[in-house]
mmCIF file of C-alpha atoms and ligand atoms in Angstrom:
data_model
loop_
_atom_site.group_PDB
_atom_site.id
_atom_site.type_symbol
_atom_site.label_atom_id
_atom_site.label_comp_id
_atom_site.label_asym_id
_atom_site.label_seq_id
_atom_site.Cartn_x
_atom_site.Cartn_y
_atom_site.Cartn_z
ATOM 1 C CA UNK A 29 -94.252 12.779 2.080
ATOM 2 C CA UNK A 30 -91.844 14.216 3.465
ATOM 3 C CA UNK A 31 -89.622 12.760 6.123
ATOM 4 C CA UNK A 32 -89.009 14.379 9.175
ATOM 5 C CA UNK A 33 -86.114 13.298 11.320
ATOM 6 C CA UNK A 34 -85.705 16.030 13.485
ATOM 7 C CA UNK A 35 -84.343 15.241 16.877
ATOM 8 C CA UNK A 36 -83.314 11.674 15.628
ATOM 9 C CA UNK A 37 -79.613 11.035 15.959
ATOM 10 C CA UNK A 38 -78.534 8.814 13.700
ATOM 11 C CA UNK A 39 -74.974 5.947 13.583
ATOM 12 C CA UNK A 40 -73.511 4.990 10.243
ATOM 13 C CA UNK A 41 -70.498 2.581 10.211
ATOM 14 C CA UNK A 42 -69.178 3.072 6.649
ATOM 15 C CA UNK A 43 -70.706 6.396 6.218
ATOM 16 C CA UNK A 44 -67.276 8.296 4.695
ATOM 17 C CA UNK A 45 -68.017 6.872 1.103
ATOM 18 C CA UNK A 46 -70.789 5.174 -1.264
ATOM 19 C CA UNK A 47 -73.807 3.873 0.492
ATOM 20 C CA UNK A 48 -73.888 4.988 3.954
ATOM 21 C CA UNK A 49 -71.977 8.629 2.829
ATOM 22 C CA UNK A 50 -75.803 8.505 0.387
ATOM 23 C CA UNK A 51 -78.067 7.452 4.187
ATOM 24 C CA UNK A 52 -75.847 10.594 6.176
ATOM 25 C CA UNK A 53 -76.916 12.829 3.516
ATOM 26 C CA UNK A 54 -79.714 11.823 3.059
ATOM 27 C CA UNK A 55 -80.768 11.459 6.474
ATOM 28 C CA UNK A 56 -78.914 14.513 7.643
ATOM 29 C CA UNK A 57 -80.857 16.427 5.401
ATOM 30 C CA UNK A 58 -84.155 15.576 6.742
ATOM 31 C CA UNK A 59 -83.060 16.506 9.831
ATOM 32 C CA UNK A 60 -81.062 13.884 11.925
ATOM 33 C CA UNK A 61 -77.782 13.864 13.718
ATOM 34 C CA UNK A 62 -75.886 11.520 11.629
ATOM 35 C CA UNK A 63 -72.052 10.377 12.939
ATOM 36 C CA UNK A 64 -70.614 8.546 10.381
ATOM 37 C CA UNK A 65 -67.566 6.066 10.901
ATOM 38 C CA UNK A 66 -64.970 4.659 8.596
ATOM 39 C CA UNK A 67 -61.031 4.337 9.159
ATOM 40 C CA UNK A 68 -59.464 6.907 6.867
ATOM 41 C CA UNK A 69 -59.073 9.803 8.361
ATOM 42 C CA UNK A 70 -58.644 12.036 5.315
ATOM 43 C CA UNK A 71 -61.695 10.235 3.667
ATOM 44 C CA UNK A 72 -63.946 11.204 6.783
ATOM 45 C CA UNK A 73 -63.063 14.630 6.849
ATOM 46 C CA UNK A 74 -63.644 14.690 3.376
ATOM 47 C CA UNK A 75 -66.568 13.190 4.241
ATOM 48 C CA UNK A 76 -68.215 15.450 7.039
ATOM 49 C CA UNK A 77 -67.330 17.830 4.730
ATOM 50 C CA UNK A 78 -69.464 17.205 2.127
ATOM 51 C CA UNK A 79 -72.322 16.560 5.000
ATOM 52 C CA UNK A 80 -71.895 19.779 6.667
ATOM 53 C CA UNK A 81 -72.170 21.715 3.298
ATOM 54 C CA UNK A 82 -75.498 19.346 2.502
ATOM 55 C CA UNK A 83 -77.150 19.467 5.438
ATOM 56 C CA UNK A 84 -75.970 23.051 7.223
ATOM 57 C CA UNK A 85 -78.463 22.360 10.759
ATOM 58 C CA UNK A 86 -77.302 18.664 11.063
ATOM 59 C CA UNK A 87 -74.567 17.979 13.904
ATOM 60 C CA UNK A 88 -71.730 15.526 11.904
ATOM 61 C CA UNK A 89 -69.953 13.452 13.334
ATOM 62 C CA UNK A 90 -66.613 11.299 12.105
ATOM 63 C CA UNK A 91 -65.570 9.127 14.031
ATOM 64 C CA UNK A 92 -62.065 7.158 12.693
ATOM 65 C CA UNK A 93 -62.464 3.042 14.132
ATOM 66 C CA UNK A 94 -61.939 0.084 12.111
ATOM 67 C CA UNK A 95 -65.528 -2.033 13.305
ATOM 68 C CA UNK A 96 -63.634 -5.292 13.313
ATOM 69 C CA UNK A 97 -61.783 -4.076 16.308
ATOM 70 C CA UNK A 98 -64.171 -4.439 19.276
ATOM 71 C CA UNK A 99 -62.370 -1.528 21.822
ATOM 72 C CA UNK A 100 -62.762 0.406 18.306
ATOM 73 C CA UNK A 101 -65.894 0.122 18.212
ATOM 74 C CA UNK A 102 -66.704 0.527 22.146
ATOM 75 C CA UNK A 103 -64.664 3.736 21.819
ATOM 76 C CA UNK A 104 -66.773 4.992 18.991
ATOM 77 C CA UNK A 105 -70.437 4.262 20.476
ATOM 78 C CA UNK A 106 -68.259 6.325 23.925
ATOM 79 C CA UNK A 107 -67.420 8.312 21.484
ATOM 80 C CA UNK A 108 -71.429 8.935 19.705
ATOM 81 C CA UNK A 109 -72.823 8.944 23.097
ATOM 82 C CA UNK A 110 -70.798 11.546 24.325
ATOM 83 C CA UNK A 111 -71.834 13.850 21.849
ATOM 84 C CA UNK A 112 -75.209 13.487 21.437
ATOM 85 C CA UNK A 113 -76.882 11.696 24.599
ATOM 86 C CA UNK A 114 -78.457 8.658 22.717
ATOM 87 C CA UNK A 115 -78.445 7.182 19.185
ATOM 88 C CA UNK A 116 -81.963 6.472 17.392
ATOM 89 C CA UNK A 117 -80.882 4.807 14.573
ATOM 90 C CA UNK A 118 -77.913 2.269 14.054
ATOM 91 C CA UNK A 119 -76.729 1.869 10.304
ATOM 92 C CA UNK A 120 -74.289 -1.189 10.213
ATOM 93 C CA UNK A 121 -73.216 -0.742 6.439
ATOM 94 C CA UNK A 122 -69.879 -1.172 6.764
ATOM 95 C CA UNK A 123 -68.521 -3.879 4.547
ATOM 96 C CA UNK A 124 -67.055 -4.750 1.276
ATOM 97 C CA UNK A 125 -67.222 -7.539 -1.385
ATOM 98 C CA UNK A 126 -65.202 -10.644 -0.628
ATOM 99 C CA UNK A 127 -66.788 -13.646 -2.752
ATOM 100 C CA UNK A 128 -64.402 -16.698 -4.899
ATOM 101 C CA UNK A 129 -64.195 -20.490 -4.764
ATOM 102 C CA UNK A 130 -65.522 -22.183 -2.015
ATOM 103 C CA UNK A 131 -61.939 -24.451 -1.636
ATOM 104 C CA UNK A 132 -59.471 -21.668 -2.314
ATOM 105 C CA UNK A 133 -61.169 -19.288 1.146
ATOM 106 C CA UNK A 134 -59.056 -19.958 4.090
ATOM 107 C CA UNK A 135 -59.439 -20.011 7.548
ATOM 108 C CA UNK A 136 -58.009 -16.242 7.819
ATOM 109 C CA UNK A 137 -60.641 -15.262 5.120
ATOM 110 C CA UNK A 138 -64.137 -16.736 6.683
ATOM 111 C CA UNK A 139 -62.681 -15.290 10.031
ATOM 112 C CA UNK A 140 -61.981 -11.592 8.215
ATOM 113 C CA UNK A 141 -65.868 -11.373 6.871
ATOM 114 C CA UNK A 142 -67.276 -12.191 9.399
ATOM 115 C CA UNK A 143 -65.652 -10.398 12.244
ATOM 116 C CA UNK A 144 -66.001 -7.615 9.783
ATOM 117 C CA UNK A 145 -69.741 -7.974 9.447
ATOM 118 C CA UNK A 146 -71.429 -10.352 11.544
ATOM 119 C CA UNK A 147 -69.472 -9.965 14.810
ATOM 120 C CA UNK A 148 -69.285 -5.914 13.842
ATOM 121 C CA UNK A 149 -72.682 -5.688 13.571
ATOM 122 C CA UNK A 150 -73.674 -7.757 16.828
ATOM 123 C CA UNK A 151 -70.578 -5.670 18.799
ATOM 124 C CA UNK A 152 -72.105 -2.395 17.439
ATOM 125 C CA UNK A 153 -75.994 -3.230 17.939
ATOM 126 C CA UNK A 154 -75.236 -4.774 21.293
ATOM 127 C CA UNK A 155 -74.531 -0.817 23.027
ATOM 128 C CA UNK A 156 -76.735 0.605 21.093
ATOM 129 C CA UNK A 157 -79.234 -1.617 21.820
ATOM 130 C CA UNK A 158 -80.335 -0.824 25.478
ATOM 131 C CA UNK A 159 -80.969 2.912 24.887
ATOM 132 C CA UNK A 160 -83.198 1.791 22.369
ATOM 133 C CA UNK A 161 -85.020 -0.584 24.018
ATOM 134 C CA UNK A 162 -85.130 2.075 26.927
ATOM 135 C CA UNK A 163 -86.176 5.064 25.292
ATOM 136 C CA UNK A 164 -88.950 2.726 23.456
ATOM 137 C CA UNK A 165 -87.653 3.765 19.801
ATOM 138 C CA UNK A 166 -84.761 2.612 17.374
ATOM 139 C CA UNK A 167 -84.444 2.106 14.457
ATOM 140 C CA UNK A 168 -81.628 -1.356 12.880
ATOM 141 C CA UNK A 169 -81.289 -1.498 9.718
ATOM 142 C CA UNK A 170 -78.766 -3.946 8.461
ATOM 143 C CA UNK A 171 -76.593 -3.600 5.239
ATOM 144 C CA UNK A 172 -76.433 -6.890 3.153
ATOM 145 C CA UNK A 173 -76.531 -7.847 -0.034
ATOM 146 C CA UNK A 174 -78.754 -10.200 -2.411
ATOM 147 C CA UNK A 175 -76.416 -13.116 -1.475
ATOM 148 C CA UNK A 176 -78.237 -13.191 1.736
ATOM 149 C CA UNK A 177 -80.724 -14.317 0.390
ATOM 150 C CA UNK A 178 -79.778 -15.505 -2.478
ATOM 151 C CA UNK A 179 -76.054 -17.211 -3.341
ATOM 152 C CA UNK A 180 -75.171 -18.494 -5.811
ATOM 153 C CA UNK A 181 -71.170 -20.280 -6.698
ATOM 154 C CA UNK A 182 -67.780 -18.413 -5.571
ATOM 155 C CA UNK A 183 -70.718 -16.530 -3.411
ATOM 156 C CA UNK A 184 -68.500 -17.083 -0.587
ATOM 157 C CA UNK A 185 -68.429 -15.834 2.444
ATOM 158 C CA UNK A 186 -70.157 -13.290 1.944
ATOM 159 C CA UNK A 187 -73.461 -14.775 1.177
ATOM 160 C CA UNK A 188 -73.306 -17.130 4.523
ATOM 161 C CA UNK A 189 -72.039 -13.919 6.834
ATOM 162 C CA UNK A 190 -74.834 -12.129 4.920
ATOM 163 C CA UNK A 191 -77.557 -14.824 5.739
ATOM 164 C CA UNK A 192 -76.093 -14.946 9.574
ATOM 165 C CA UNK A 193 -76.578 -11.170 9.622
ATOM 166 C CA UNK A 194 -80.453 -11.852 8.232
ATOM 167 C CA UNK A 195 -81.102 -14.026 11.176
ATOM 168 C CA UNK A 196 -79.747 -11.825 13.012
ATOM 169 C CA UNK A 197 -82.419 -9.242 11.959
ATOM 170 C CA UNK A 198 -85.195 -11.328 12.836
ATOM 171 C CA UNK A 199 -83.770 -12.375 16.314
ATOM 172 C CA UNK A 200 -83.600 -8.870 16.733
ATOM 173 C CA UNK A 201 -86.972 -7.918 14.999
ATOM 174 C CA UNK A 202 -89.045 -10.112 17.066
ATOM 175 C CA UNK A 203 -86.917 -9.161 20.917
ATOM 176 C CA UNK A 204 -87.349 -5.208 19.807
ATOM 177 C CA UNK A 205 -90.498 -5.563 18.427
ATOM 178 C CA UNK A 206 -92.415 -5.563 21.755
ATOM 179 C CA UNK A 207 -90.535 -2.376 22.158
ATOM 180 C CA UNK A 208 -91.158 0.034 19.300
ATOM 181 C CA UNK A 209 -87.267 -1.175 18.565
ATOM 182 C CA UNK A 210 -87.576 -2.136 14.660
ATOM 183 C CA UNK A 211 -85.185 -4.073 12.470
ATOM 184 C CA UNK A 212 -84.824 -4.262 9.201
ATOM 185 C CA UNK A 213 -82.050 -5.655 6.558
ATOM 186 C CA UNK A 214 -81.760 -3.954 3.056
ATOM 187 C CA UNK A 215 -80.395 -6.744 0.761
ATOM 188 C CA UNK A 216 -77.806 -4.729 -1.883
ATOM 189 C CA UNK A 217 -77.326 -5.575 -6.058
ATOM 190 C CA UNK A 218 -75.233 -3.276 -7.877
ATOM 191 C CA UNK A 219 -75.391 -0.527 -6.753
ATOM 192 C CA UNK A 220 -72.839 3.025 -7.847
ATOM 193 C CA UNK A 221 -70.462 3.187 -4.836
ATOM 194 C CA UNK A 222 -66.520 4.279 -4.426
ATOM 195 C CA UNK A 223 -66.622 -0.068 -4.260
ATOM 196 C CA UNK A 224 -67.558 -0.202 -7.585
ATOM 197 C CA UNK A 225 -64.659 2.452 -8.681
ATOM 198 C CA UNK A 226 -62.420 0.343 -7.574
ATOM 199 C CA UNK A 227 -63.212 -2.949 -8.877
ATOM 200 C CA UNK A 228 -63.215 -0.618 -12.658
ATOM 201 C CA UNK A 229 -59.876 0.703 -11.675
ATOM 202 C CA UNK A 230 -58.791 -3.037 -10.569
ATOM 203 C CA UNK A 231 -59.630 -4.281 -13.889
ATOM 204 C CA UNK A 232 -57.807 -2.251 -16.217
ATOM 205 C CA UNK A 233 -60.625 -2.195 -17.960
ATOM 206 C CA UNK A 234 -60.323 1.200 -21.230
ATOM 207 C CA UNK A 235 -63.788 1.660 -21.874
ATOM 208 C CA UNK A 236 -65.109 4.538 -20.169
ATOM 209 C CA UNK A 237 -66.835 4.565 -16.089
ATOM 210 C CA UNK A 238 -70.366 4.359 -17.674
ATOM 211 C CA UNK A 239 -70.280 1.927 -20.468
ATOM 212 C CA UNK A 240 -68.367 -0.346 -16.913
ATOM 213 C CA UNK A 241 -71.368 0.160 -15.312
ATOM 214 C CA UNK A 242 -74.177 -0.929 -18.015
ATOM 215 C CA UNK A 243 -72.001 -4.490 -18.984
ATOM 216 C CA UNK A 244 -72.184 -4.573 -15.045
ATOM 217 C CA UNK A 245 -75.881 -4.518 -15.334
ATOM 218 C CA UNK A 246 -76.192 -6.386 -18.176
ATOM 219 C CA UNK A 247 -74.019 -9.071 -17.434
ATOM 220 C CA UNK A 248 -75.562 -9.417 -13.399
ATOM 221 C CA UNK A 249 -79.016 -9.424 -15.840
ATOM 222 C CA UNK A 250 -80.941 -6.649 -13.469
ATOM 223 C CA UNK A 251 -84.037 -6.421 -15.372
ATOM 224 C CA UNK A 252 -84.427 -2.694 -14.858
ATOM 225 C CA UNK A 253 -81.451 -1.900 -17.014
ATOM 226 C CA UNK A 254 -78.969 -0.521 -14.679
ATOM 227 C CA UNK A 255 -76.941 -0.224 -11.663
ATOM 228 C CA UNK A 256 -78.961 1.820 -8.907
ATOM 229 C CA UNK A 257 -77.947 5.402 -7.633
ATOM 230 C CA UNK A 258 -76.971 5.448 -3.556
ATOM 231 C CA UNK A 259 -79.479 7.915 -3.654
ATOM 232 C CA UNK A 260 -81.765 4.820 -4.485
ATOM 233 C CA UNK A 261 -80.977 3.086 -1.716
ATOM 234 C CA UNK A 262 -80.504 6.420 0.602
ATOM 235 C CA UNK A 263 -84.323 7.029 0.163
ATOM 236 C CA UNK A 264 -85.346 3.770 1.662
ATOM 237 C CA UNK A 265 -82.571 3.792 4.810
ATOM 238 C CA UNK A 266 -84.453 7.732 5.954
ATOM 239 C CA UNK A 267 -88.387 6.441 5.017
ATOM 240 C CA UNK A 268 -87.634 3.051 7.478
ATOM 241 C CA UNK A 269 -85.596 5.645 9.833
ATOM 242 C CA UNK A 270 -88.562 7.878 10.431
ATOM 243 C CA UNK A 271 -91.950 6.991 11.806
ATOM 244 C CA UNK A 272 -93.724 6.392 9.115
ATOM 245 C CA UNK A 273 -91.691 3.313 8.386
ATOM 246 C CA UNK A 274 -93.148 2.552 12.116
ATOM 247 C CA UNK A 275 -94.987 -1.312 10.710
ATOM 248 C CA UNK A 276 -92.430 -2.046 9.032
ATOM 249 C CA UNK A 277 -89.900 -4.837 11.152
ATOM 250 C CA UNK A 278 -88.259 -8.306 10.438
ATOM 251 C CA UNK A 279 -88.412 -7.498 6.479
ATOM 252 C CA UNK A 280 -85.502 -7.897 4.171
ATOM 253 C CA UNK A 281 -85.714 -6.017 0.869
ATOM 254 C CA UNK A 282 -83.909 -6.319 -1.859
ATOM 255 C CA UNK A 283 -83.008 -2.991 -3.174
ATOM 256 C CA UNK A 284 -81.485 -4.339 -6.514
ATOM 257 C CA UNK A 285 -83.139 -3.615 -9.797
ATOM 258 C CA UNK A 286 -85.258 -7.409 -9.520
ATOM 259 C CA UNK A 287 -81.977 -8.889 -9.592
ATOM 260 C CA UNK A 288 -82.281 -11.580 -6.807
ATOM 261 C CA UNK A 289 -83.969 -15.348 -7.846
ATOM 262 C CA UNK A 290 -86.489 -14.661 -4.720
ATOM 263 C CA UNK A 291 -88.597 -11.983 -2.860
HETATM 264 N N1 NAP B 23 -72.548 -0.734 -4.078
HETATM 265 C C1 NAP B 23 -72.672 -2.153 -4.102
HETATM 266 O O1 NAP B 23 -72.939 -2.565 -5.324
HETATM 267 C C2 NAP B 23 -73.264 -3.563 -2.574
HETATM 268 C C3 NAP B 23 -74.030 -4.991 -3.472
HETATM 269 C C4 NAP B 23 -73.519 -5.163 -2.073
HETATM 270 C C5 NAP B 23 -73.459 -5.192 -0.565
HETATM 271 N N2 NAP B 23 -73.102 -3.744 -0.014
HETATM 272 C C6 NAP B 23 -72.817 -3.723 0.289
HETATM 273 O O2 NAP B 23 -73.264 -2.208 1.082
HETATM 274 C C7 NAP B 23 -71.938 -2.070 2.404
HETATM 275 C C8 NAP B 23 -71.717 -0.759 1.344
HETATM 276 O O3 NAP B 23 -71.209 -0.964 -0.290
HETATM 277 P P1 NAP B 23 -70.313 0.221 -0.623
HETATM 278 O O4 NAP B 23 -70.278 -0.187 -2.162
HETATM 279 O O5 NAP B 23 -71.272 1.497 -0.117
HETATM 280 O O6 NAP B 23 -68.904 0.055 -0.382
HETATM 281 P P2 NAP B 23 -67.766 1.248 -0.163
HETATM 282 O O7 NAP B 23 -67.908 2.407 -1.507
HETATM 283 O O8 NAP B 23 -66.309 0.731 -0.122
HETATM 284 O O9 NAP B 23 -67.574 2.040 1.452
HETATM 285 C C9 NAP B 23 -67.355 1.421 2.095
HETATM 286 C C10 NAP B 23 -67.527 2.260 3.698
HETATM 287 O O10 NAP B 23 -66.933 1.423 5.210
HETATM 288 C C11 NAP B 23 -66.012 1.517 5.371
HETATM 289 N N3 NAP B 23 -65.371 0.922 5.788
HETATM 290 C C12 NAP B 23 -64.887 -0.604 5.334
HETATM 291 N N4 NAP B 23 -64.034 -1.905 6.064
HETATM 292 C C13 NAP B 23 -64.389 -1.099 7.663
HETATM 293 C C14 NAP B 23 -64.164 -1.350 8.537
HETATM 294 N N5 NAP B 23 -63.045 -2.356 8.770
HETATM 295 N N6 NAP B 23 -63.858 -0.409 9.426
HETATM 296 C C15 NAP B 23 -64.778 0.872 9.611
HETATM 297 N N7 NAP B 23 -64.946 1.262 8.754
HETATM 298 C C16 NAP B 23 -64.732 0.671 7.253
HETATM 299 C C17 NAP B 23 -65.295 2.497 4.167
HETATM 300 O O11 NAP B 23 -64.141 2.910 4.529
HETATM 301 P P3 NAP B 23 -62.903 2.913 5.002
HETATM 302 O O12 NAP B 23 -62.424 2.167 4.212
HETATM 303 O O13 NAP B 23 -62.350 4.411 5.319
HETATM 304 O O14 NAP B 23 -62.839 1.964 6.190
HETATM 305 C C18 NAP B 23 -66.670 3.034 3.382
HETATM 306 O O15 NAP B 23 -67.037 4.480 4.719
HETATM 307 C C19 NAP B 23 -71.603 -2.743 2.348
HETATM 308 O O16 NAP B 23 -71.639 -3.389 3.830
HETATM 309 C C20 NAP B 23 -71.348 -3.463 0.601
HETATM 310 O O17 NAP B 23 -70.900 -4.904 1.020
HETATM 311 C C21 NAP B 23 -73.263 -3.061 -1.667
#
């Protein structure tokens, strides 16, 4: 099946690295224009260069913004609208792992996670929503964690914030469905990304990174026996962003090699 996103405009938060960059590359290669949002200017520039090399025909916009800051998010949205004219696909992906023992988590830790994941998704989707409804075509893809459905000890605050985003996804699916604006959630298990490389470096491990990742997959009891590749996530984003994904709405799809104990 050929996924054709020609004429579509996609905005991807956290699009400068890891999963977000992989999704941006795949969508751009499938014909979409892509706007990536992140905080670090150097990484954004590098990502823009990678995207342009990967998909020379795509319009690529790199937007510097902290999704936790409402005014920066609004400016980022305005920038994309000015350059692209409309947004067809919104991928709410910016985030990072935040988990600890419940008793140790301060209000500040809870609030930071809620702002980064839930409120950024609320605010940016609210900005993109009226345009999607008016054009009777839209896709909202929320990138979450399997903990949204299957929390474990030590997984707060992220599991709780992700569960809230999961509920939000379902609300959007119900409200957007009649207007052909579809919302779905992708629940990630363990996929190779810059985040994982940072964890490897922080661990001080002397083993090669490939062995570290294999060990990680074994410890996480991933049935497939390995971590996922970013491209194995990006293909699904592309499918959901396309007309081929036109009957999938309100779904929460595990992208985890079978790791989660729930479907
Ligand atoms: N990889 C996994 O195994 C895994 C597992 C479960 C869930 N996830 C989720 O999947 C998403 C992508 O993860 P990843 O592994 O690809 O992470 P990553 O490699 O660390 O990339 C994160 C991206 O988000 C951006 N970002 C982070 N905070 C931001 C902020 N406040 N404002 C704007 N951009 C921000 C980063 O750029 P800047 O730092 O420059 O802003 C970067 O582009 C995250 O939501 C993560 O929680 C990943």
